[in-house]
mmCIF file with all atom_site columns, C-alpha atoms in Angstrom:
data_model
loop_
_atom_site.group_PDB
_atom_site.id
_atom_site.type_symbol
_atom_site.label_atom_id
_atom_site.label_alt_id
_atom_site.label_comp_id
_atom_site.label_asym_id
_atom_site.label_entity_id
_atom_site.label_seq_id
_atom_site.pdbx_PDB_ins_code
_atom_site.Cartn_x
_atom_site.Cartn_y
_atom_site.Cartn_z
_atom_site.occupancy
_atom_site.B_iso_or_equiv
_atom_site.pdbx_formal_charge
_atom_site.auth_seq_id
_atom_site.auth_comp_id
_atom_site.auth_asym_id
_atom_site.auth_atom_id
_atom_site.pdbx_PDB_model_num
ATOM 1   C CA . ALA A 1 1   ? 4.938   -1.101  -17.113 1.00 81.00 ? 280 ALA A CA 1
ATOM 2   C CA . GLN A 1 2   ? 5.625   -2.613  -13.728 1.00 87.00 ? 281 GLN A CA 1
ATOM 3   C CA . SER A 1 3   ? 3.364   -5.299  -12.316 1.00 93.00 ? 282 SER A CA 1
ATOM 4   C CA . VAL A 1 4   ? 3.163   -7.676  -9.375  1.00 96.00 ? 283 VAL A CA 1
ATOM 5   C CA . THR A 1 5   ? 1.561   -11.106 -9.205  1.00 97.00 ? 284 THR A CA 1
ATOM 6   C CA . GLN A 1 6   ? 0.609   -12.848 -6.000  1.00 97.00 ? 285 GLN A CA 1
ATOM 7   C CA . PRO A 1 7   ? -0.671  -16.211 -7.229  1.00 96.00 ? 286 PRO A CA 1
ATOM 8   C CA . ASP A 1 8   ? -2.194  -17.360 -3.936  1.00 95.00 ? 287 ASP A CA 1
ATOM 9   C CA . ILE A 1 9   ? -5.389  -15.561 -2.970  1.00 95.00 ? 288 ILE A CA 1
ATOM 10  C CA . HIS A 1 10  ? -5.868  -17.530 0.254   1.00 96.00 ? 289 HIS A CA 1
ATOM 11  C CA . ILE A 1 11  ? -3.449  -19.632 2.295   1.00 97.00 ? 290 ILE A CA 1
ATOM 12  C CA . THR A 1 12  ? -4.201  -21.589 5.462   1.00 97.00 ? 291 THR A CA 1
ATOM 13  C CA . VAL A 1 13  ? -1.438  -22.843 7.741   1.00 97.00 ? 292 VAL A CA 1
ATOM 14  C CA . SER A 1 14  ? -1.369  -24.367 11.201  1.00 97.00 ? 293 SER A CA 1
ATOM 15  C CA . GLU A 1 15  ? 0.133   -22.386 14.037  1.00 97.00 ? 294 GLU A CA 1
ATOM 16  C CA . GLY A 1 16  ? 3.811   -23.281 14.357  1.00 97.00 ? 295 GLY A CA 1
ATOM 17  C CA . ALA A 1 17  ? 4.130   -24.344 10.724  1.00 98.00 ? 296 ALA A CA 1
ATOM 18  C CA . SER A 1 18  ? 6.371   -22.593 8.245   1.00 97.00 ? 297 SER A CA 1
ATOM 19  C CA . LEU A 1 19  ? 5.026   -20.106 5.740   1.00 97.00 ? 298 LEU A CA 1
ATOM 20  C CA . GLU A 1 20  ? 5.969   -18.979 2.255   1.00 98.00 ? 299 GLU A CA 1
ATOM 21  C CA . LEU A 1 21  ? 3.971   -16.362 0.336   1.00 98.00 ? 300 LEU A CA 1
ATOM 22  C CA . ARG A 1 22  ? 4.830   -15.996 -3.316  1.00 98.00 ? 301 ARG A CA 1
ATOM 23  C CA . CYS A 1 23  ? 5.406   -12.784 -5.218  1.00 98.00 ? 302 CYS A CA 1
ATOM 24  C CA . ASN A 1 24  ? 6.519   -12.326 -8.816  1.00 97.00 ? 303 ASN A CA 1
ATOM 25  C CA . TYR A 1 25  ? 7.215   -8.930  -10.308 1.00 96.00 ? 304 TYR A CA 1
ATOM 26  C CA . SER A 1 26  ? 7.778   -7.371  -13.692 1.00 93.00 ? 305 SER A CA 1
ATOM 27  C CA . TYR A 1 27  ? 10.068  -4.344  -13.847 1.00 88.00 ? 306 TYR A CA 1
ATOM 28  C CA . GLY A 1 28  ? 12.612  -3.127  -16.378 1.00 78.00 ? 307 GLY A CA 1
ATOM 29  C CA . ALA A 1 29  ? 15.450  -2.261  -14.003 1.00 79.00 ? 308 ALA A CA 1
ATOM 30  C CA . THR A 1 30  ? 16.638  -3.191  -10.537 1.00 78.00 ? 309 THR A CA 1
ATOM 31  C CA . PRO A 1 31  ? 13.437  -3.139  -8.513  1.00 86.00 ? 310 PRO A CA 1
ATOM 32  C CA . TYR A 1 32  ? 12.601  -1.667  -5.164  1.00 91.00 ? 311 TYR A CA 1
ATOM 33  C CA . LEU A 1 33  ? 10.482  -4.362  -3.497  1.00 95.00 ? 312 LEU A CA 1
ATOM 34  C CA . PHE A 1 34  ? 8.286   -4.276  -0.431  1.00 96.00 ? 313 PHE A CA 1
ATOM 35  C CA . TRP A 1 35  ? 6.069   -6.516  1.650   1.00 98.00 ? 314 TRP A CA 1
ATOM 36  C CA . TYR A 1 36  ? 3.245   -4.945  3.631   1.00 98.00 ? 315 TYR A CA 1
ATOM 37  C CA . VAL A 1 37  ? 0.760   -6.514  6.056   1.00 98.00 ? 316 VAL A CA 1
ATOM 38  C CA . GLN A 1 38  ? -2.798  -5.381  6.678   1.00 96.00 ? 317 GLN A CA 1
ATOM 39  C CA . SER A 1 39  ? -4.861  -6.503  9.644   1.00 93.00 ? 318 SER A CA 1
ATOM 40  C CA . PRO A 1 40  ? -8.667  -6.246  9.328   1.00 89.00 ? 319 PRO A CA 1
ATOM 41  C CA . GLY A 1 41  ? -9.849  -2.649  9.362   1.00 86.00 ? 320 GLY A CA 1
ATOM 42  C CA . GLN A 1 42  ? -6.319  -1.298  9.561   1.00 88.00 ? 321 GLN A CA 1
ATOM 43  C CA . GLY A 1 43  ? -3.864  0.465   7.331   1.00 90.00 ? 322 GLY A CA 1
ATOM 44  C CA . LEU A 1 44  ? -0.788  -1.156  5.811   1.00 95.00 ? 323 LEU A CA 1
ATOM 45  C CA . GLN A 1 45  ? 2.333   -1.797  7.849   1.00 96.00 ? 324 GLN A CA 1
ATOM 46  C CA . LEU A 1 46  ? 5.732   -2.339  6.253   1.00 96.00 ? 325 LEU A CA 1
ATOM 47  C CA . LEU A 1 47  ? 7.223   -5.768  6.974   1.00 97.00 ? 326 LEU A CA 1
ATOM 48  C CA . LEU A 1 48  ? 10.438  -5.446  4.974   1.00 96.00 ? 327 LEU A CA 1
ATOM 49  C CA . LYS A 1 49  ? 12.001  -3.909  1.891   1.00 95.00 ? 328 LYS A CA 1
ATOM 50  C CA . TYR A 1 50  ? 14.679  -4.661  -0.687  1.00 94.00 ? 329 TYR A CA 1
ATOM 51  C CA . PHE A 1 51  ? 16.615  -1.916  -2.401  1.00 89.00 ? 330 PHE A CA 1
ATOM 52  C CA . SER A 1 52  ? 19.985  -3.498  -3.196  1.00 85.00 ? 331 SER A CA 1
ATOM 53  C CA . GLY A 1 53  ? 22.739  -5.596  -1.663  1.00 86.00 ? 332 GLY A CA 1
ATOM 54  C CA . ASP A 1 54  ? 22.073  -8.782  0.277   1.00 88.00 ? 333 ASP A CA 1
ATOM 55  C CA . THR A 1 55  ? 19.290  -10.694 -1.437  1.00 91.00 ? 334 THR A CA 1
ATOM 56  C CA . LEU A 1 56  ? 17.982  -12.122 1.853   1.00 96.00 ? 335 LEU A CA 1
ATOM 57  C CA . VAL A 1 57  ? 16.181  -9.382  3.724   1.00 96.00 ? 336 VAL A CA 1
ATOM 58  C CA . GLN A 1 58  ? 15.102  -9.522  7.357   1.00 97.00 ? 337 GLN A CA 1
ATOM 59  C CA . GLY A 1 59  ? 11.983  -7.748  8.524   1.00 97.00 ? 338 GLY A CA 1
ATOM 60  C CA . ILE A 1 60  ? 9.823   -7.254  11.559  1.00 96.00 ? 339 ILE A CA 1
ATOM 61  C CA . LYS A 1 61  ? 7.849   -9.963  13.365  1.00 95.00 ? 340 LYS A CA 1
ATOM 62  C CA . GLY A 1 62  ? 10.318  -12.696 12.300  1.00 97.00 ? 341 GLY A CA 1
ATOM 63  C CA . PHE A 1 63  ? 9.623   -12.388 8.566   1.00 98.00 ? 342 PHE A CA 1
ATOM 64  C CA . GLU A 1 64  ? 12.242  -12.580 5.837   1.00 98.00 ? 343 GLU A CA 1
ATOM 65  C CA . ALA A 1 65  ? 12.174  -12.411 2.047   1.00 98.00 ? 344 ALA A CA 1
ATOM 66  C CA . GLU A 1 66  ? 14.563  -13.464 -0.663  1.00 96.00 ? 345 GLU A CA 1
ATOM 67  C CA . PHE A 1 67  ? 15.090  -11.545 -3.880  1.00 95.00 ? 346 PHE A CA 1
ATOM 68  C CA . LYS A 1 68  ? 15.786  -13.805 -6.845  1.00 94.00 ? 347 LYS A CA 1
ATOM 69  C CA . ARG A 1 69  ? 16.467  -11.800 -9.965  1.00 92.00 ? 348 ARG A CA 1
ATOM 70  C CA . SER A 1 70  ? 16.604  -14.856 -12.242 1.00 92.00 ? 349 SER A CA 1
ATOM 71  C CA . GLN A 1 71  ? 13.073  -15.812 -11.198 1.00 94.00 ? 350 GLN A CA 1
ATOM 72  C CA . SER A 1 72  ? 11.713  -12.252 -10.810 1.00 94.00 ? 351 SER A CA 1
ATOM 73  C CA . SER A 1 73  ? 10.526  -13.290 -7.374  1.00 96.00 ? 352 SER A CA 1
ATOM 74  C CA . PHE A 1 74  ? 10.463  -11.856 -3.875  1.00 97.00 ? 353 PHE A CA 1
ATOM 75  C CA . ASN A 1 75  ? 8.882   -14.525 -1.691  1.00 98.00 ? 354 ASN A CA 1
ATOM 76  C CA . LEU A 1 76  ? 8.058   -13.897 1.950   1.00 98.00 ? 355 LEU A CA 1
ATOM 77  C CA . ARG A 1 77  ? 8.876   -16.546 4.562   1.00 98.00 ? 356 ARG A CA 1
ATOM 78  C CA . LYS A 1 78  ? 8.456   -17.197 8.239   1.00 98.00 ? 357 LYS A CA 1
ATOM 79  C CA . PRO A 1 79  ? 9.784   -20.314 9.987   1.00 97.00 ? 358 PRO A CA 1
ATOM 80  C CA . SER A 1 80  ? 6.990   -20.625 12.561  1.00 97.00 ? 359 SER A CA 1
ATOM 81  C CA . VAL A 1 81  ? 3.647   -18.871 12.169  1.00 97.00 ? 360 VAL A CA 1
ATOM 82  C CA . HIS A 1 82  ? 1.764   -17.396 15.139  1.00 97.00 ? 361 HIS A CA 1
ATOM 83  C CA . TRP A 1 83  ? -2.008  -16.976 15.302  1.00 96.00 ? 362 TRP A CA 1
ATOM 84  C CA . SER A 1 84  ? -1.500  -13.212 15.328  1.00 95.00 ? 363 SER A CA 1
ATOM 85  C CA . ASP A 1 85  ? 0.023   -13.415 11.825  1.00 97.00 ? 364 ASP A CA 1
ATOM 86  C CA . ALA A 1 86  ? -3.440  -13.941 10.322  1.00 97.00 ? 365 ALA A CA 1
ATOM 87  C CA . ALA A 1 87  ? -3.862  -10.948 8.003   1.00 97.00 ? 366 ALA A CA 1
ATOM 88  C CA . GLU A 1 88  ? -3.628  -9.923  4.378   1.00 97.00 ? 367 GLU A CA 1
ATOM 89  C CA . TYR A 1 89  ? -0.186  -9.589  2.849   1.00 98.00 ? 368 TYR A CA 1
ATOM 90  C CA . PHE A 1 90  ? 0.724   -7.368  -0.076  1.00 97.00 ? 369 PHE A CA 1
ATOM 91  C CA . CYS A 1 91  ? 3.822   -7.398  -2.236  1.00 97.00 ? 370 CYS A CA 1
ATOM 92  C CA . ALA A 1 92  ? 4.701   -4.182  -4.071  1.00 96.00 ? 371 ALA A CA 1
ATOM 93  C CA . VAL A 1 93  ? 7.295   -2.930  -6.559  1.00 94.00 ? 372 VAL A CA 1
ATOM 94  C CA . GLY A 1 94  ? 8.392   0.710   -6.515  1.00 91.00 ? 373 GLY A CA 1
ATOM 95  C CA . HIS A 1 95  ? 9.350   3.065   -9.321  1.00 87.00 ? 374 HIS A CA 1
ATOM 96  C CA . ILE A 1 96  ? 11.188  6.268   -8.433  1.00 85.00 ? 375 ILE A CA 1
ATOM 97  C CA . LEU A 1 97  ? 9.381   9.356   -9.661  1.00 80.00 ? 376 LEU A CA 1
ATOM 98  C CA . THR A 1 98  ? 10.995  12.349  -11.301 1.00 76.00 ? 377 THR A CA 1
ATOM 99  C CA . GLY A 1 99  ? 10.916  15.083  -8.678  1.00 73.00 ? 378 GLY A CA 1
ATOM 100 C CA . GLY A 1 100 ? 10.839  12.731  -5.723  1.00 76.00 ? 379 GLY A CA 1
ATOM 101 C CA . GLY A 1 101 ? 8.887   9.933   -4.120  1.00 80.00 ? 380 GLY A CA 1
ATOM 102 C CA . ASN A 1 102 ? 8.105   6.603   -5.652  1.00 85.00 ? 381 ASN A CA 1
ATOM 103 C CA . LYS A 1 103 ? 5.123   4.956   -7.280  1.00 88.00 ? 382 LYS A CA 1
ATOM 104 C CA . LEU A 1 104 ? 4.135   1.621   -5.782  1.00 92.00 ? 383 LEU A CA 1
ATOM 105 C CA . THR A 1 105 ? 2.372   -1.068  -7.769  1.00 93.00 ? 384 THR A CA 1
ATOM 106 C CA . PHE A 1 106 ? 0.725   -3.621  -5.511  1.00 95.00 ? 385 PHE A CA 1
ATOM 107 C CA . GLY A 1 107 ? -0.211  -7.224  -5.991  1.00 96.00 ? 386 GLY A CA 1
ATOM 108 C CA . THR A 1 108 ? -3.771  -8.271  -5.255  1.00 95.00 ? 387 THR A CA 1
ATOM 109 C CA . GLY A 1 109 ? -2.828  -9.683  -1.874  1.00 96.00 ? 388 GLY A CA 1
ATOM 110 C CA . THR A 1 110 ? -2.742  -13.043 -0.097  1.00 97.00 ? 389 THR A CA 1
ATOM 111 C CA . GLN A 1 111 ? -5.134  -13.659 2.777   1.00 97.00 ? 390 GLN A CA 1
ATOM 112 C CA . LEU A 1 112 ? -3.455  -15.755 5.464   1.00 98.00 ? 391 LEU A CA 1
ATOM 113 C CA . LYS A 1 113 ? -5.541  -17.836 7.850   1.00 97.00 ? 392 LYS A CA 1
ATOM 114 C CA . VAL A 1 114 ? -3.867  -19.531 10.826  1.00 97.00 ? 393 VAL A CA 1
ATOM 115 C CA . GLU A 1 115 ? -5.428  -22.635 12.315  1.00 96.00 ? 394 GLU A CA 1
ATOM 116 C CA . LEU A 1 116 ? -4.881  -23.238 16.006  1.00 91.00 ? 395 LEU A CA 1
ATOM 117 C CA . ASN B 2 1   ? 4.305   11.486  16.523  1.00 71.00 ? 121 ASN B CA 1
ATOM 118 C CA . ALA B 2 2   ? 0.971   10.537  14.912  1.00 82.00 ? 122 ALA B CA 1
ATOM 119 C CA . GLY B 2 3   ? 2.376   9.492   11.503  1.00 94.00 ? 123 GLY B CA 1
ATOM 120 C CA . VAL B 2 4   ? -0.297  9.705   8.792   1.00 97.00 ? 124 VAL B CA 1
ATOM 121 C CA . THR B 2 5   ? -3.795  10.686  9.872   1.00 97.00 ? 125 THR B CA 1
ATOM 122 C CA . GLN B 2 6   ? -6.987  10.615  7.815   1.00 97.00 ? 126 GLN B CA 1
ATOM 123 C CA . THR B 2 7   ? -10.445 12.062  8.362   1.00 97.00 ? 127 THR B CA 1
ATOM 124 C CA . PRO B 2 8   ? -13.161 10.946  8.368   1.00 96.00 ? 128 PRO B CA 1
ATOM 125 C CA . LYS B 2 9   ? -12.907 7.234   9.199   1.00 96.00 ? 129 LYS B CA 1
ATOM 126 C CA . PHE B 2 10  ? -16.301 6.423   7.695   1.00 96.00 ? 130 PHE B CA 1
ATOM 127 C CA . GLN B 2 11  ? -18.599 8.278   5.307   1.00 96.00 ? 131 GLN B CA 1
ATOM 128 C CA . VAL B 2 12  ? -21.846 7.523   3.498   1.00 97.00 ? 132 VAL B CA 1
ATOM 129 C CA . LEU B 2 13  ? -22.769 9.678   0.512   1.00 97.00 ? 133 LEU B CA 1
ATOM 130 C CA . LYS B 2 14  ? -25.643 9.749   -1.911  1.00 97.00 ? 134 LYS B CA 1
ATOM 131 C CA . THR B 2 15  ? -24.904 9.664   -5.624  1.00 98.00 ? 135 THR B CA 1
ATOM 132 C CA . GLY B 2 16  ? -24.010 13.154  -6.831  1.00 97.00 ? 136 GLY B CA 1
ATOM 133 C CA . GLN B 2 17  ? -22.885 14.523  -3.480  1.00 97.00 ? 137 GLN B CA 1
ATOM 134 C CA . SER B 2 18  ? -19.393 15.879  -3.013  1.00 97.00 ? 138 SER B CA 1
ATOM 135 C CA . MET B 2 19  ? -16.887 15.468  -0.229  1.00 96.00 ? 139 MET B CA 1
ATOM 136 C CA . THR B 2 20  ? -13.242 15.960  0.646   1.00 98.00 ? 140 THR B CA 1
ATOM 137 C CA . LEU B 2 21  ? -11.047 13.386  2.348   1.00 98.00 ? 141 LEU B CA 1
ATOM 138 C CA . GLN B 2 22  ? -8.336  14.912  4.476   1.00 98.00 ? 142 GLN B CA 1
ATOM 139 C CA . CYS B 2 23  ? -4.843  13.584  5.053   1.00 98.00 ? 143 CYS B CA 1
ATOM 140 C CA . ALA B 2 24  ? -1.966  14.933  7.115   1.00 98.00 ? 144 ALA B CA 1
ATOM 141 C CA . GLN B 2 25  ? 1.507   13.657  7.980   1.00 97.00 ? 145 GLN B CA 1
ATOM 142 C CA . ASP B 2 26  ? 3.921   14.835  10.647  1.00 96.00 ? 146 ASP B CA 1
ATOM 143 C CA . MET B 2 27  ? 7.067   13.049  9.418   1.00 95.00 ? 147 MET B CA 1
ATOM 144 C CA . ASN B 2 28  ? 8.305   15.917  7.220   1.00 94.00 ? 148 ASN B CA 1
ATOM 145 C CA . HIS B 2 29  ? 7.920   13.746  4.128   1.00 93.00 ? 149 HIS B CA 1
ATOM 146 C CA . ASN B 2 30  ? 8.120   15.319  0.703   1.00 92.00 ? 150 ASN B CA 1
ATOM 147 C CA . SER B 2 31  ? 5.833   12.915  -1.156  1.00 93.00 ? 151 SER B CA 1
ATOM 148 C CA . MET B 2 32  ? 2.199   11.997  -0.529  1.00 95.00 ? 152 MET B CA 1
ATOM 149 C CA . TYR B 2 33  ? -0.196  9.601   -2.221  1.00 96.00 ? 153 TYR B CA 1
ATOM 150 C CA . TRP B 2 34  ? -3.852  8.591   -2.418  1.00 98.00 ? 154 TRP B CA 1
ATOM 151 C CA . TYR B 2 35  ? -4.885  4.985   -3.049  1.00 97.00 ? 155 TYR B CA 1
ATOM 152 C CA . ARG B 2 36  ? -8.155  3.144   -3.215  1.00 97.00 ? 156 ARG B CA 1
ATOM 153 C CA . GLN B 2 37  ? -8.539  -0.474  -2.112  1.00 96.00 ? 157 GLN B CA 1
ATOM 154 C CA . ASP B 2 38  ? -11.208 -2.722  -3.569  1.00 94.00 ? 158 ASP B CA 1
ATOM 155 C CA . PRO B 2 39  ? -11.703 -6.443  -2.837  1.00 88.00 ? 159 PRO B CA 1
ATOM 156 C CA . GLY B 2 40  ? -9.450  -8.640  -4.965  1.00 86.00 ? 160 GLY B CA 1
ATOM 157 C CA . MET B 2 41  ? -7.718  -5.676  -6.598  1.00 87.00 ? 161 MET B CA 1
ATOM 158 C CA . GLY B 2 42  ? -5.065  -4.649  -4.114  1.00 89.00 ? 162 GLY B CA 1
ATOM 159 C CA . LEU B 2 43  ? -4.331  -0.934  -3.816  1.00 94.00 ? 163 LEU B CA 1
ATOM 160 C CA . ARG B 2 44  ? -4.453  1.324   -6.845  1.00 95.00 ? 164 ARG B CA 1
ATOM 161 C CA . LEU B 2 45  ? -2.877  4.767   -7.017  1.00 94.00 ? 165 LEU B CA 1
ATOM 162 C CA . ILE B 2 46  ? -5.329  7.613   -7.623  1.00 97.00 ? 166 ILE B CA 1
ATOM 163 C CA . TYR B 2 47  ? -3.088  10.699  -7.411  1.00 96.00 ? 167 TYR B CA 1
ATOM 164 C CA . TYR B 2 48  ? 0.258   11.550  -5.957  1.00 94.00 ? 168 TYR B CA 1
ATOM 165 C CA . SER B 2 49  ? 2.276   14.590  -5.017  1.00 93.00 ? 169 SER B CA 1
ATOM 166 C CA . ALA B 2 50  ? 6.000   14.036  -5.437  1.00 90.00 ? 170 ALA B CA 1
ATOM 167 C CA . SER B 2 51  ? 6.776   17.294  -3.671  1.00 88.00 ? 171 SER B CA 1
ATOM 168 C CA . GLU B 2 52  ? 4.971   20.330  -2.319  1.00 89.00 ? 172 GLU B CA 1
ATOM 169 C CA . GLY B 2 53  ? 3.378   22.265  -5.164  1.00 88.00 ? 173 GLY B CA 1
ATOM 170 C CA . THR B 2 54  ? 3.113   19.337  -7.583  1.00 91.00 ? 174 THR B CA 1
ATOM 171 C CA . THR B 2 55  ? 0.403   16.757  -8.203  1.00 94.00 ? 175 THR B CA 1
ATOM 172 C CA . ASP B 2 56  ? 0.092   14.034  -10.831 1.00 93.00 ? 176 ASP B CA 1
ATOM 173 C CA . LYS B 2 57  ? -2.396  11.416  -11.910 1.00 94.00 ? 177 LYS B CA 1
ATOM 174 C CA . GLY B 2 58  ? -1.960  7.820   -10.938 1.00 92.00 ? 178 GLY B CA 1
ATOM 175 C CA . GLU B 2 59  ? -3.614  4.709   -12.288 1.00 92.00 ? 179 GLU B CA 1
ATOM 176 C CA . VAL B 2 60  ? -7.282  5.568   -11.570 1.00 96.00 ? 180 VAL B CA 1
ATOM 177 C CA . PRO B 2 61  ? -7.726  9.397   -11.391 1.00 97.00 ? 181 PRO B CA 1
ATOM 178 C CA . ASN B 2 62  ? -11.133 9.778   -13.062 1.00 97.00 ? 182 ASN B CA 1
ATOM 179 C CA . GLY B 2 63  ? -13.737 11.349  -10.799 1.00 96.00 ? 183 GLY B CA 1
ATOM 180 C CA . TYR B 2 64  ? -11.193 12.698  -8.301  1.00 98.00 ? 184 TYR B CA 1
ATOM 181 C CA . ASN B 2 65  ? -9.217  15.866  -7.696  1.00 97.00 ? 185 ASN B CA 1
ATOM 182 C CA . VAL B 2 66  ? -6.460  16.568  -5.210  1.00 98.00 ? 186 VAL B CA 1
ATOM 183 C CA . SER B 2 67  ? -4.864  19.518  -3.474  1.00 97.00 ? 187 SER B CA 1
ATOM 184 C CA . ARG B 2 68  ? -1.465  19.605  -1.834  1.00 96.00 ? 188 ARG B CA 1
ATOM 185 C CA . LEU B 2 69  ? -2.288  22.298  0.677   1.00 90.00 ? 189 LEU B CA 1
ATOM 186 C CA . ASN B 2 70  ? 1.196   22.463  2.196   1.00 95.00 ? 190 ASN B CA 1
ATOM 187 C CA . LYS B 2 71  ? 3.963   20.005  2.954   1.00 95.00 ? 191 LYS B CA 1
ATOM 188 C CA . ARG B 2 72  ? 1.875   18.268  5.633   1.00 97.00 ? 192 ARG B CA 1
ATOM 189 C CA . GLU B 2 73  ? -1.552  18.037  4.015   1.00 97.00 ? 193 GLU B CA 1
ATOM 190 C CA . PHE B 2 74  ? -2.907  16.357  0.903   1.00 98.00 ? 194 PHE B CA 1
ATOM 191 C CA . SER B 2 75  ? -6.657  16.227  0.288   1.00 98.00 ? 195 SER B CA 1
ATOM 192 C CA . LEU B 2 76  ? -8.753  14.142  -2.096  1.00 98.00 ? 196 LEU B CA 1
ATOM 193 C CA . ARG B 2 77  ? -12.028 15.512  -3.449  1.00 98.00 ? 197 ARG B CA 1
ATOM 194 C CA . LEU B 2 78  ? -14.949 13.722  -5.026  1.00 97.00 ? 198 LEU B CA 1
ATOM 195 C CA . GLU B 2 79  ? -16.960 16.341  -6.904  1.00 93.00 ? 199 GLU B CA 1
ATOM 196 C CA . SER B 2 80  ? -19.944 14.144  -7.785  1.00 96.00 ? 200 SER B CA 1
ATOM 197 C CA . ALA B 2 81  ? -19.825 10.803  -6.047  1.00 97.00 ? 201 ALA B CA 1
ATOM 198 C CA . ALA B 2 82  ? -20.805 7.623   -7.900  1.00 97.00 ? 202 ALA B CA 1
ATOM 199 C CA . PRO B 2 83  ? -21.481 4.119   -6.542  1.00 97.00 ? 203 PRO B CA 1
ATOM 200 C CA . SER B 2 84  ? -18.303 2.950   -8.332  1.00 97.00 ? 204 SER B CA 1
ATOM 201 C CA . GLN B 2 85  ? -16.349 5.120   -5.888  1.00 98.00 ? 205 GLN B CA 1
ATOM 202 C CA . THR B 2 86  ? -17.443 2.985   -2.946  1.00 98.00 ? 206 THR B CA 1
ATOM 203 C CA . SER B 2 87  ? -14.097 1.858   -1.583  1.00 97.00 ? 207 SER B CA 1
ATOM 204 C CA . VAL B 2 88  ? -11.570 2.190   1.190   1.00 97.00 ? 208 VAL B CA 1
ATOM 205 C CA . TYR B 2 89  ? -9.235  5.138   0.641   1.00 98.00 ? 209 TYR B CA 1
ATOM 206 C CA . PHE B 2 90  ? -5.716  5.246   1.978   1.00 97.00 ? 210 PHE B CA 1
ATOM 207 C CA . CYS B 2 91  ? -3.338  8.145   2.164   1.00 97.00 ? 211 CYS B CA 1
ATOM 208 C CA . ALA B 2 92  ? 0.413   7.525   2.361   1.00 96.00 ? 212 ALA B CA 1
ATOM 209 C CA . SER B 2 93  ? 3.610   9.530   2.551   1.00 95.00 ? 213 SER B CA 1
ATOM 210 C CA . SER B 2 94  ? 7.308   8.930   1.934   1.00 93.00 ? 214 SER B CA 1
ATOM 211 C CA . ARG B 2 95  ? 10.686  10.599  1.807   1.00 89.00 ? 215 ARG B CA 1
ATOM 212 C CA . ALA B 2 96  ? 12.247  11.254  -1.567  1.00 77.00 ? 216 ALA B CA 1
ATOM 213 C CA . GLY B 2 97  ? 13.696  8.389   -3.581  1.00 72.00 ? 217 GLY B CA 1
ATOM 214 C CA . GLY B 2 98  ? 12.790  4.735   -3.350  1.00 68.00 ? 218 GLY B CA 1
ATOM 215 C CA . ASN B 2 99  ? 11.896  4.736   0.295   1.00 80.00 ? 219 ASN B CA 1
ATOM 216 C CA . GLU B 2 100 ? 8.944   2.982   1.825   1.00 90.00 ? 220 GLU B CA 1
ATOM 217 C CA . GLN B 2 101 ? 5.542   4.600   2.108   1.00 94.00 ? 221 GLN B CA 1
ATOM 218 C CA . TYR B 2 102 ? 3.771   5.047   5.424   1.00 95.00 ? 222 TYR B CA 1
ATOM 219 C CA . PHE B 2 103 ? 0.020   4.541   5.364   1.00 96.00 ? 223 PHE B CA 1
ATOM 220 C CA . GLY B 2 104 ? -2.847  6.113   7.236   1.00 96.00 ? 224 GLY B CA 1
ATOM 221 C CA . PRO B 2 105 ? -5.685  4.085   8.801   1.00 95.00 ? 225 PRO B CA 1
ATOM 222 C CA . GLY B 2 106 ? -8.032  4.570   5.838   1.00 96.00 ? 226 GLY B CA 1
ATOM 223 C CA . THR B 2 107 ? -11.455 6.049   5.118   1.00 97.00 ? 227 THR B CA 1
ATOM 224 C CA . ARG B 2 108 ? -14.292 3.677   4.327   1.00 96.00 ? 228 ARG B CA 1
ATOM 225 C CA . LEU B 2 109 ? -16.606 5.409   1.838   1.00 97.00 ? 229 LEU B CA 1
ATOM 226 C CA . THR B 2 110 ? -19.981 4.115   0.719   1.00 97.00 ? 230 THR B CA 1
ATOM 227 C CA . VAL B 2 111 ? -21.891 5.796   -2.106  1.00 97.00 ? 231 VAL B CA 1
ATOM 228 C CA . THR B 2 112 ? -25.553 4.837   -2.382  1.00 97.00 ? 232 THR B CA 1
#
């Protein structure tokens, strides 16, 4: 069965500092990987996705993630954090369903706090 | 283009009451999903509908039923609410294949 581990429950960084959020997955084949962001009281917004090809994926809001098959990881990075990046971040692995769609398994999330 | 919409935004129920959460999408997506979000547990899949006319159980289906009313709408019903169903419920939709899911704004449900 697929699973996702986000080992950091909370992370605090200073505005302007770099950021790396960790994600490790377990999946039997080539994974479909996603990072979503959730602001308080809001739904989830897709930051970026990996399906195949280039292992360094660019997303919205200046985020990027690198797929490392040997480490079963898909860590999210940003070179310089802005106060507006404070939110909860979720990593997810997808499994294509027979008949269409895909089943996402989410990690438990990392809460990012940005100090001014 | 509203994306995924959910009603209501908030709801308080007493134990044993029933209710239906509504979800609609205007992106012509084939697949729709219901999740619940609880603190420290991420999102867990309750039910999904891979295509119109089909529904299947997810990770935590007990106490819930769903109806895929048409391609646009996918409802979640609690027949007899329990305090353990206090949660935030999200509906999502996607195209076929391994594409990303688009999420609604959520329904915050409290069962007393």
